[in-house]
PDB file of C-alpha atoms in Angstrom:
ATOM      1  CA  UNK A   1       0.000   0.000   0.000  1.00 33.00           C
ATOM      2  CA  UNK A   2       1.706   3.504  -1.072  1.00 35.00           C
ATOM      3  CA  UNK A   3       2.038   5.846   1.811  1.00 34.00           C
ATOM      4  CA  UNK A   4      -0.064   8.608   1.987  1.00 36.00           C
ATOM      5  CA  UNK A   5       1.434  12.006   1.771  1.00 37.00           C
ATOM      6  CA  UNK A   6       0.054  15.379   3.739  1.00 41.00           C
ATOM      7  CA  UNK A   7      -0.054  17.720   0.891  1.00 45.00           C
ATOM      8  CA  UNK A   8      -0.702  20.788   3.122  1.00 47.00           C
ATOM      9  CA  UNK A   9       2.702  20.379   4.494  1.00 47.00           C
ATOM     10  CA  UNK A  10       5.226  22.650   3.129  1.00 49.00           C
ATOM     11  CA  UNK A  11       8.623  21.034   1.799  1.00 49.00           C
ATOM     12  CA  UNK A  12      12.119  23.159   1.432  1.00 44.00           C
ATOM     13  CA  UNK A  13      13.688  22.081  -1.937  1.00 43.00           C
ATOM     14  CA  UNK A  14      16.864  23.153  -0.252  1.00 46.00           C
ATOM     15  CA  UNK A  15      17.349  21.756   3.556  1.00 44.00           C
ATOM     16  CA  UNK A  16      21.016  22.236   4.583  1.00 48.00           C
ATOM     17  CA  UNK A  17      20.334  21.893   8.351  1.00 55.00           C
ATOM     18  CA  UNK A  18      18.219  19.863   9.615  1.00 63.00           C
ATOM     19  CA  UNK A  19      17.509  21.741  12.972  1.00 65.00           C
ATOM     20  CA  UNK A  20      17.118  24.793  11.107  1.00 65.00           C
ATOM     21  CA  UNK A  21      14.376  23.019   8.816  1.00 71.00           C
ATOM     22  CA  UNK A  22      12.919  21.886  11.502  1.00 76.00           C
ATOM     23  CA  UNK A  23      12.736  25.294  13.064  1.00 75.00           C
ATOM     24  CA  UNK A  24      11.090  26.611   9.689  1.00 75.00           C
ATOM     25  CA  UNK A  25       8.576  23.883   9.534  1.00 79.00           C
ATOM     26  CA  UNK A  26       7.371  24.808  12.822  1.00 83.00           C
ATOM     27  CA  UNK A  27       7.595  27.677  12.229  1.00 82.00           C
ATOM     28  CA  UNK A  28       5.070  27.907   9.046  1.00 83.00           C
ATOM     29  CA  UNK A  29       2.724  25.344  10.990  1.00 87.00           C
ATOM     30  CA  UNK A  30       1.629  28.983  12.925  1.00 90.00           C
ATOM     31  CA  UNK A  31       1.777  31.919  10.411  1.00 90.00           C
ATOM     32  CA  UNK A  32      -1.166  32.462   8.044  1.00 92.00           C
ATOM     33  CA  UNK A  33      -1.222  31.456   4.409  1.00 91.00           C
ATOM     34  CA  UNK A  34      -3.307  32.803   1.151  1.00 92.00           C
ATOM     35  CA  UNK A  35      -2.667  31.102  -2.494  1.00 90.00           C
ATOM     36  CA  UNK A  36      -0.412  33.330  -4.330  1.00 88.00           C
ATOM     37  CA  UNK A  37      -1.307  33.508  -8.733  1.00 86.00           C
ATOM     38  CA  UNK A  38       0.287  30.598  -9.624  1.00 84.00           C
ATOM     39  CA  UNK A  39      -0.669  28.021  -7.121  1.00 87.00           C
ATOM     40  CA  UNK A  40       2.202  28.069  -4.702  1.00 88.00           C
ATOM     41  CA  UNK A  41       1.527  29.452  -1.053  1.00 89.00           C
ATOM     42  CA  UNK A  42       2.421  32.697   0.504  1.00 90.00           C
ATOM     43  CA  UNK A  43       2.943  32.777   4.147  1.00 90.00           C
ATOM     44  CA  UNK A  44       2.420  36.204   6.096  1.00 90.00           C
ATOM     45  CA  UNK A  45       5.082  36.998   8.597  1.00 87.00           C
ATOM     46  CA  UNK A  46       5.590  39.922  10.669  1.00 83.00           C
ATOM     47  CA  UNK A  47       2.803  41.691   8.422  1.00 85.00           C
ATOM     48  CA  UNK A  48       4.904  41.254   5.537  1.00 84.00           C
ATOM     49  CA  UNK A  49       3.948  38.085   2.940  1.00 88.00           C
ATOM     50  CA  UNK A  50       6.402  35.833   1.876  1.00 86.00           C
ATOM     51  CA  UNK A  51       7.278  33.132  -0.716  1.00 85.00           C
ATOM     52  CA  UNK A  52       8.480  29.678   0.632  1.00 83.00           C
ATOM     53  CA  UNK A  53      11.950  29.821  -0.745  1.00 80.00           C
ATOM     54  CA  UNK A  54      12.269  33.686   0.813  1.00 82.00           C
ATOM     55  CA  UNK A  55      11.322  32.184   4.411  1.00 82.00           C
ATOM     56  CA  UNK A  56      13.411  29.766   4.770  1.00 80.00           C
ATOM     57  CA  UNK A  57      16.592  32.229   3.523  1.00 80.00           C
ATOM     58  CA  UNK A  58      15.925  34.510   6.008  1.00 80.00           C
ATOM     59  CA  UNK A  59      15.470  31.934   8.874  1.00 78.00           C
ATOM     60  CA  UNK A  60      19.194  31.058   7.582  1.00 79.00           C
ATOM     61  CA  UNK A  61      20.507  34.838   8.148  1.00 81.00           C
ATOM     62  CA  UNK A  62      18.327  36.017  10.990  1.00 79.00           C
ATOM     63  CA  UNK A  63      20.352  32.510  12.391  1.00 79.00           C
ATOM     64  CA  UNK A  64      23.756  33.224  11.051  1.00 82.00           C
ATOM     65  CA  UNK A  65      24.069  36.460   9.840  1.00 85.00           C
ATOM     66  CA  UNK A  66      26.401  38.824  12.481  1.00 87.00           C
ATOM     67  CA  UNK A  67      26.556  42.500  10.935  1.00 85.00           C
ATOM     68  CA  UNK A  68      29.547  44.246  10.839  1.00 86.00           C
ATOM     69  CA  UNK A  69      30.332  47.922  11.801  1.00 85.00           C
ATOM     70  CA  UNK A  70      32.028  48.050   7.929  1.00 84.00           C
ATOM     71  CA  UNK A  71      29.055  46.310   6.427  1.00 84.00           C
ATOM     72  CA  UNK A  72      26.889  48.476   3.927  1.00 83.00           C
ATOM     73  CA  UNK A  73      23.615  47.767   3.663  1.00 82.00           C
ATOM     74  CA  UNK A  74      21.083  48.297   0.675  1.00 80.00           C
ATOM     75  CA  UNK A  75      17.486  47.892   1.993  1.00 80.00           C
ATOM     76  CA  UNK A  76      14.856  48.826  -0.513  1.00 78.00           C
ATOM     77  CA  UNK A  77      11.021  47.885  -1.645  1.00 75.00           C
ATOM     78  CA  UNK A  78      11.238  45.560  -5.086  1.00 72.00           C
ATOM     79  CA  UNK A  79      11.801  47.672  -8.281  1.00 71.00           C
ATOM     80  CA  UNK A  80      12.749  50.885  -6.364  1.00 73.00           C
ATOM     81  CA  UNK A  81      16.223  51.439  -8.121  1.00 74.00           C
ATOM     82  CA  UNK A  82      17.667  48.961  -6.188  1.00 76.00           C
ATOM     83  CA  UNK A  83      20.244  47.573  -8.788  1.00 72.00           C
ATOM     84  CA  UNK A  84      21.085  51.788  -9.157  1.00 74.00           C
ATOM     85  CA  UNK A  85      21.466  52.378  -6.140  1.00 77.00           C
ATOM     86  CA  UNK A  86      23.859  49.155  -5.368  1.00 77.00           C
ATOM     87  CA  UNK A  87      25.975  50.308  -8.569  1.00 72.00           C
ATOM     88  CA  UNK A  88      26.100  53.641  -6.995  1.00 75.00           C
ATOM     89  CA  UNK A  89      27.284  52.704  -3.712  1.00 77.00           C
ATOM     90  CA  UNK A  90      30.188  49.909  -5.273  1.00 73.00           C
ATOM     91  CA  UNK A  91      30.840  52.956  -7.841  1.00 73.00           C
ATOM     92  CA  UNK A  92      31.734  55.290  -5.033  1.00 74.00           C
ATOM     93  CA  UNK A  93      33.059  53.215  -2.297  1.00 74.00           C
ATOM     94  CA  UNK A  94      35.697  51.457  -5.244  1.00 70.00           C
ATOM     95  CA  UNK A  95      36.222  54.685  -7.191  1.00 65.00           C
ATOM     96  CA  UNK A  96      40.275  54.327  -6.516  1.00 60.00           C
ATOM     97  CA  UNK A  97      40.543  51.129  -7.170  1.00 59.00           C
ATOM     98  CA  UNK A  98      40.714  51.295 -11.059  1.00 58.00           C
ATOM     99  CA  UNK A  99      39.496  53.365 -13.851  1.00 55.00           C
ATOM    100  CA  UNK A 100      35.804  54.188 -14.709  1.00 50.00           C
ATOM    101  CA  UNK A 101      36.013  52.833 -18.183  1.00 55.00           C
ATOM    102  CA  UNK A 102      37.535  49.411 -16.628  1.00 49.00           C
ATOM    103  CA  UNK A 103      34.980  49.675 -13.645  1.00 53.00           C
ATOM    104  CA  UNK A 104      34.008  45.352 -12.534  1.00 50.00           C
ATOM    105  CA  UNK A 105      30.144  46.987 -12.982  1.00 47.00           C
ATOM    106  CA  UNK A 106      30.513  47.388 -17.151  1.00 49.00           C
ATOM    107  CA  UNK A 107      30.907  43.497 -16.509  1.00 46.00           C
ATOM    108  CA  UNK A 108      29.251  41.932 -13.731  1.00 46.00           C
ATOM    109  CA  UNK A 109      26.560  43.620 -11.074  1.00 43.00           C
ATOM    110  CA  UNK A 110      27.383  44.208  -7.559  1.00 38.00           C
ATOM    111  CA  UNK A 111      24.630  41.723  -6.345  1.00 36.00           C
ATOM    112  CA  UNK A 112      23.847  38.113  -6.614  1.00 36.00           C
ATOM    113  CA  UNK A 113      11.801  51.354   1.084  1.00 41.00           C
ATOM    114  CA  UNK A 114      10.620  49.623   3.780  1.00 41.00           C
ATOM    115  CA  UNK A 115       9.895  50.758   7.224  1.00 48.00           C
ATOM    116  CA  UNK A 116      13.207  51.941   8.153  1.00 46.00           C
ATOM    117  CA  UNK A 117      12.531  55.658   7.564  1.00 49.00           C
ATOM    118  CA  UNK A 118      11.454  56.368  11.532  1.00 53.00           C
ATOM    119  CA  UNK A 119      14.893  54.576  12.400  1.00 54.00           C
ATOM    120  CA  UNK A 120      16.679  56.211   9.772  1.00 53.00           C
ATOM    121  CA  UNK A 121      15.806  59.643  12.222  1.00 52.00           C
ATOM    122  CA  UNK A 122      17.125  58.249  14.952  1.00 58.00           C
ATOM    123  CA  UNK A 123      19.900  56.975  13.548  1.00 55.00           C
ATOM    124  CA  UNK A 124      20.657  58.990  10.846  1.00 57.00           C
ATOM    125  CA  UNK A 125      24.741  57.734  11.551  1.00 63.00           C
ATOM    126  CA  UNK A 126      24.100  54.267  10.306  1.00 72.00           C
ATOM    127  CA  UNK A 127      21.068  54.596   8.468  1.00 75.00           C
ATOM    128  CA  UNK A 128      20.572  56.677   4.843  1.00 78.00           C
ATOM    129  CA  UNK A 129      16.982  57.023   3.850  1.00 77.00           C
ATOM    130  CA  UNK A 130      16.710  57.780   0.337  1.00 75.00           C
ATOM    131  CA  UNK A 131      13.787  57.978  -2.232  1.00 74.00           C
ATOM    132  CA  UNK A 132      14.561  56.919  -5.777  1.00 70.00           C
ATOM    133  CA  UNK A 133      12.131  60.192  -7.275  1.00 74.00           C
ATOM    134  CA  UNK A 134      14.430  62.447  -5.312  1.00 77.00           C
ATOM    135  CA  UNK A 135      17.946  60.196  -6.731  1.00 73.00           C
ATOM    136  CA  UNK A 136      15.825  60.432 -10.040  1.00 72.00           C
ATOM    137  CA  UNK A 137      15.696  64.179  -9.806  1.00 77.00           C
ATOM    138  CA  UNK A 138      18.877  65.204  -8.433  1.00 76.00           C
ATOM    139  CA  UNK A 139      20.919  62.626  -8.990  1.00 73.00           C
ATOM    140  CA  UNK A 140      24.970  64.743  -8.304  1.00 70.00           C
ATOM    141  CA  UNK A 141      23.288  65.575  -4.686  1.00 74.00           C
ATOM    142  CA  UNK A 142      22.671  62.782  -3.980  1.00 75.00           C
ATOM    143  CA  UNK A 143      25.643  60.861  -4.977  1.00 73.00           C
ATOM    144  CA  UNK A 144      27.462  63.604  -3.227  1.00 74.00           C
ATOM    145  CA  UNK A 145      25.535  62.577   0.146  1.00 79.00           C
ATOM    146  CA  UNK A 146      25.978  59.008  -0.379  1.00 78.00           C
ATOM    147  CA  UNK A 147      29.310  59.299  -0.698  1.00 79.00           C
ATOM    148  CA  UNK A 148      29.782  61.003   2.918  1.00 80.00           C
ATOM    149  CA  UNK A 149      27.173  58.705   4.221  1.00 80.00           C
ATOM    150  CA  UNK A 150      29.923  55.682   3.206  1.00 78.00           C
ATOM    151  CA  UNK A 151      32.493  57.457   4.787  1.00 78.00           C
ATOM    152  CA  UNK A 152      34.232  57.994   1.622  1.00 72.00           C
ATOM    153  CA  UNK A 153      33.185  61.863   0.541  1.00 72.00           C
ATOM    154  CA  UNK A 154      34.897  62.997  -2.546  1.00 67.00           C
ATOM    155  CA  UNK A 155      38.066  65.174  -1.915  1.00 65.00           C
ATOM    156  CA  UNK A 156      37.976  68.802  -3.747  1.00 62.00           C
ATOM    157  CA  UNK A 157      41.070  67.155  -5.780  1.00 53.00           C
ATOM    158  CA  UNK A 158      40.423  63.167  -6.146  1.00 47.00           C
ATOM    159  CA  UNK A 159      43.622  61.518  -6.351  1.00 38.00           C
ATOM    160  CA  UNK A 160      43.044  58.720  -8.133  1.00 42.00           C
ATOM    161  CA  UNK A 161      45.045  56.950 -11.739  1.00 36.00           C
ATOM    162  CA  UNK A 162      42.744  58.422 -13.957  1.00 44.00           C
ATOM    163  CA  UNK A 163      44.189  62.060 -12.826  1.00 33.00           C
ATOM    164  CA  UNK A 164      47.316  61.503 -12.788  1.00 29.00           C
ATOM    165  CA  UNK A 165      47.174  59.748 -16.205  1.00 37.00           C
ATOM    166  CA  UNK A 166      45.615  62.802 -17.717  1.00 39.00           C
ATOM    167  CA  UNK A 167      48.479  64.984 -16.030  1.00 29.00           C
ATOM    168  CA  UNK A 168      51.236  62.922 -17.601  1.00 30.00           C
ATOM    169  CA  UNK A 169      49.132  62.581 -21.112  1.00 38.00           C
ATOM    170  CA  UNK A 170      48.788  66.552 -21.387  1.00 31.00           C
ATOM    171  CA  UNK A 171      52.168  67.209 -19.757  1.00 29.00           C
ATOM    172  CA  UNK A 172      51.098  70.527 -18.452  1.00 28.00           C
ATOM    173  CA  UNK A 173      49.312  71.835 -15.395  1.00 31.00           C
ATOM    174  CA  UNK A 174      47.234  74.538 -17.192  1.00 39.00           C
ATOM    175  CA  UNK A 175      45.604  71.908 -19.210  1.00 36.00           C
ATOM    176  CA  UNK A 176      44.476  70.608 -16.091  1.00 32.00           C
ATOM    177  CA  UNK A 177      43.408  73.974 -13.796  1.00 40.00           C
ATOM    178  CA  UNK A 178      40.461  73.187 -13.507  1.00 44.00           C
ATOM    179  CA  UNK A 179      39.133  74.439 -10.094  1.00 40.00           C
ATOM    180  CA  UNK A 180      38.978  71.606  -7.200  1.00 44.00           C
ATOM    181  CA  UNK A 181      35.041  72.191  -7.189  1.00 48.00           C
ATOM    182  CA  UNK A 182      35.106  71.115 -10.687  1.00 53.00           C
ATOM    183  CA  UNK A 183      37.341  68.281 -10.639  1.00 56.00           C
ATOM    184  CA  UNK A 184      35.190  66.794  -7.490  1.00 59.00           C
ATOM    185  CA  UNK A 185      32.103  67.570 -10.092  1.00 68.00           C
ATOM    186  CA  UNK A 186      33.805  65.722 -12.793  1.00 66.00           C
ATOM    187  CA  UNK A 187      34.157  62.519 -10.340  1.00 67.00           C
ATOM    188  CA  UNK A 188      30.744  62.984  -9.469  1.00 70.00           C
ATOM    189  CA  UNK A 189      29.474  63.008 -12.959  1.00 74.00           C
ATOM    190  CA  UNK A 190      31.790  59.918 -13.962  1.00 72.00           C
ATOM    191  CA  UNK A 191      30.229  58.085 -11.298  1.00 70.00           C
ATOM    192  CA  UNK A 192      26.507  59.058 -12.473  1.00 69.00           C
ATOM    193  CA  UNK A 193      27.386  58.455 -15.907  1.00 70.00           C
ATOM    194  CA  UNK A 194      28.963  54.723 -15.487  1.00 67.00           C
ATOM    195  CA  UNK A 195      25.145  53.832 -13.045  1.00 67.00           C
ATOM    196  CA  UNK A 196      22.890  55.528 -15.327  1.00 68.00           C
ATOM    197  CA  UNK A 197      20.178  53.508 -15.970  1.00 65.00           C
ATOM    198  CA  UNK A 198      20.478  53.244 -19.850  1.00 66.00           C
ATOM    199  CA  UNK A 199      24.250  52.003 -19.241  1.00 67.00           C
ATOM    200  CA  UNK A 200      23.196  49.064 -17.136  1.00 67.00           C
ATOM    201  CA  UNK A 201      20.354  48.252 -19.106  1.00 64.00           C
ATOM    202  CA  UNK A 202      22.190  47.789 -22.448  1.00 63.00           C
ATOM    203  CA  UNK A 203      25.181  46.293 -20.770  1.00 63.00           C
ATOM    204  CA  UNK A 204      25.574  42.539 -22.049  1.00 57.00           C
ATOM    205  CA  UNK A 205      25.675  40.817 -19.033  1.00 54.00           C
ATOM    206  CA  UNK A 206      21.680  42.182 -17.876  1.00 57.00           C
ATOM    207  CA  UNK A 207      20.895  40.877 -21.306  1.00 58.00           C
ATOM    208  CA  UNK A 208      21.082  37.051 -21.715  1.00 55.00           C
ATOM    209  CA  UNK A 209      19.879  34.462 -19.475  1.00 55.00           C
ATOM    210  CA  UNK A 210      17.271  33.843 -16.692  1.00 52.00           C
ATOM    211  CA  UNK A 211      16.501  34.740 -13.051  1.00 52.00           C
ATOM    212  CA  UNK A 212      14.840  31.835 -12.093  1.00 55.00           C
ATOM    213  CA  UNK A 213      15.674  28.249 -14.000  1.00 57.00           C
ATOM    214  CA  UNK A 214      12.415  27.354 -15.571  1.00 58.00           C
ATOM    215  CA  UNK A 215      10.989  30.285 -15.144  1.00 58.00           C
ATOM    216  CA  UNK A 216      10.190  31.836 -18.846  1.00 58.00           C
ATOM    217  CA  UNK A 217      10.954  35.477 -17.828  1.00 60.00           C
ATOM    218  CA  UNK A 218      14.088  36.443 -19.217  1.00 63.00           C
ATOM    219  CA  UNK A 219      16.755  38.732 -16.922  1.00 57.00           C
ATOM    220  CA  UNK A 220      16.052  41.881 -19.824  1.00 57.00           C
ATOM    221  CA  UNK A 221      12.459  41.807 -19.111  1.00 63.00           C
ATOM    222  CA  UNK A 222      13.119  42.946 -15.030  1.00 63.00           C
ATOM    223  CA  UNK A 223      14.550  46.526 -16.612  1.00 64.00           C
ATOM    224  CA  UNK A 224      11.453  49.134 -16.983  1.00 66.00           C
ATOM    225  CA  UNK A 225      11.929  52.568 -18.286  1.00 68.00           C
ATOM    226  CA  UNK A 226      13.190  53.637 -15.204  1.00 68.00           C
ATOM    227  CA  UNK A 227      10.730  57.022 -15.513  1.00 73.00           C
ATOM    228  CA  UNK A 228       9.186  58.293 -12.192  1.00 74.00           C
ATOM    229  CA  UNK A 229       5.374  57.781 -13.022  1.00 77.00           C
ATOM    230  CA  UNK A 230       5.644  55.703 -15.672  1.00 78.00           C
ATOM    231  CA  UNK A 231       3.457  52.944 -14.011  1.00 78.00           C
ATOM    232  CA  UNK A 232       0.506  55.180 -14.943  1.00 79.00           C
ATOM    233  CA  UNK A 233       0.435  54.334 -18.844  1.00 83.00           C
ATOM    234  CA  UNK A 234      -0.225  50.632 -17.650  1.00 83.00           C
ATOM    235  CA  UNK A 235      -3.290  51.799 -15.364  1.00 85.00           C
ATOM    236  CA  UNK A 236      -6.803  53.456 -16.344  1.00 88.00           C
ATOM    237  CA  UNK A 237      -7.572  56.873 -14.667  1.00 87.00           C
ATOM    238  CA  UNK A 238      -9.645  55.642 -12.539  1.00 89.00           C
ATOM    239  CA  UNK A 239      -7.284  52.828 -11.212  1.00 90.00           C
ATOM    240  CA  UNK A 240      -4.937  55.709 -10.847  1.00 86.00           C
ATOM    241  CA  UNK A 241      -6.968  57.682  -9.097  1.00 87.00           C
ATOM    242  CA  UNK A 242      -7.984  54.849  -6.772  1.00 90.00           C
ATOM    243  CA  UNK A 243      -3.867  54.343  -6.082  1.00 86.00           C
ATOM    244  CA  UNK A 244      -3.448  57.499  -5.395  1.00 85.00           C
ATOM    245  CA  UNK A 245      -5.783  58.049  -2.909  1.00 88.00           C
ATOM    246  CA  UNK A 246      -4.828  54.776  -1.186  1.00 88.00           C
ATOM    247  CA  UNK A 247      -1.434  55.773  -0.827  1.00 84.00           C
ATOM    248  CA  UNK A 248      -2.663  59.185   0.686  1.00 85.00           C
ATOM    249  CA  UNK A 249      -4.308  57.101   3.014  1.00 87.00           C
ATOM    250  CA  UNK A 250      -1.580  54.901   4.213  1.00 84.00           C
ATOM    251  CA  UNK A 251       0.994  57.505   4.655  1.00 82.00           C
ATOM    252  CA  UNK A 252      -1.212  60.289   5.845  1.00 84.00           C
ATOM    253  CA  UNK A 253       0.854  61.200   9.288  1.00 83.00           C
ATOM    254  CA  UNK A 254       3.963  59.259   8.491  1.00 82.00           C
ATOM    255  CA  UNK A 255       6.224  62.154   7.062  1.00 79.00           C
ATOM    256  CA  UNK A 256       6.853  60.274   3.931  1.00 75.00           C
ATOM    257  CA  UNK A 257       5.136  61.915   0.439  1.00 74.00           C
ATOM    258  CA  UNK A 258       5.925  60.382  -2.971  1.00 72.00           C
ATOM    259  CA  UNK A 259       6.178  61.441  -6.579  1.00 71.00           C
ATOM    260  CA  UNK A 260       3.769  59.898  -9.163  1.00 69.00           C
ATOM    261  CA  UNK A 261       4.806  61.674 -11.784  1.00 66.00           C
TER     262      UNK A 261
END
């Protein structure tokens, strides 16, 4: 007689430890659970809902993970600017290390807005809360005021290869006066230039491939526009409308305002 199997169980595909599965499994016996679109179950923890696979990875760090003082964290909502905002931070925090033109992110990403923003007041030391509209906007502020978040704010003279290069290539100091402001607004610029949006998208290496094996969604289709607002050409006026107000509603009182368009 074949054994029966309890369908309404949840399996890990991936079980390393077996204490730690069995910690998840208990775990998931208490929080609540809705179908998600395709089939699969969604499991509400904390307030927040979460895939299967997502669950038990952050069981794994919230076990093993011991934060640094050195460690940089990027903490944002899905399809925020996150990948930006990671090349951003690698950009500035590595800008020394080698030339912009042979920078590791024309090659390979830096990777393999939550409700921080209260702590990010108290903590404004450790804690950088930024809004993509306003990086969107004014993106050399911003860059600027990342960089002296990371501890690494861009000298009025950065003294890096690529200046002294252009020293020795034009062999003469007035074909390099410009003023220290503009020299730390050249770096600046560099930086924005090698992140921009329409560099990473075309870049080879966000082109081929897949997220997920077996999944038919191809890496290139993850990269929008990367317009503030331009979620309304997918949405009616009056689903718009009904958005907008919603979002009035849920951060009426909180501090926090946001762009549409």
């Amino acid at each position: 007689m074949e054994k029966a199997i309890d369908s309404s169980k949840p399996k890990a595909s991936h079980r390393v430890e077996d204490d730690l599965s069995n910690e998840a499994d208990e775990l998931l016996l208490t929080l609540p659970r809705e179908k998600n679109f395709d089939g699969t179950y969604l499991y509400q923890f904390n307030g927040v809902w979460y895939h299967l696979n997502f669950l038990y990875g952050m069981i794994s760090t919230r076990r093993h993970f011991q934060a640094r003082d050195s460690d940089i964290i990027v903490s944002t909502f899905p399809k925020s600017g996150t990948t930006w905002l990671k090349a951003l931070t690698y950009a500035i925090v590595h800008r020394s290390r080698c030339a912009f033109e042979h920078s590791p992110l024309l090659t390979t990403n830096p990777y393999e807005l939550v409700p921080f923003f209260e702590t990010s007041l108290d903590n404004s030391h450790k804690i950088l809360f930024l809004k993509y509209e306003d990086l969107k906007e004014d993106t050399y502020s911003y860059v600027n005021k990342l960089a002296e978040f990371l501890g690494c704010p861009f000298s009025n003279v950065e003294e890096n290869e690529r200046v002294i290069e252009e020293i020795v290539k034009l062999c003469s100091f007035e074909n390099i006066k410009d003023s220290n402001v503009e020299e730390k607004e050249r770096v600046i610029e560099e930086i924005v230039k090698l992140c921009s949006f329409e560099n990473m998208k075309d870049l080879e290496v966000n082109k081929p491939g897949r997220n997920i094996p077996g999944h038919e969604s191809k890496n290139s289709d993850y990269f929008r526009k990367g317009e503030v607002g331009d979620w309304a050409n997918y949405l009616t006026p009056s689903m718009s409308e009904r958005l907008k107000n919603l979002m009035e509603e849920k951060f009426s009182g909180s501090g926090l305002a946001f762009k549409l368009s």
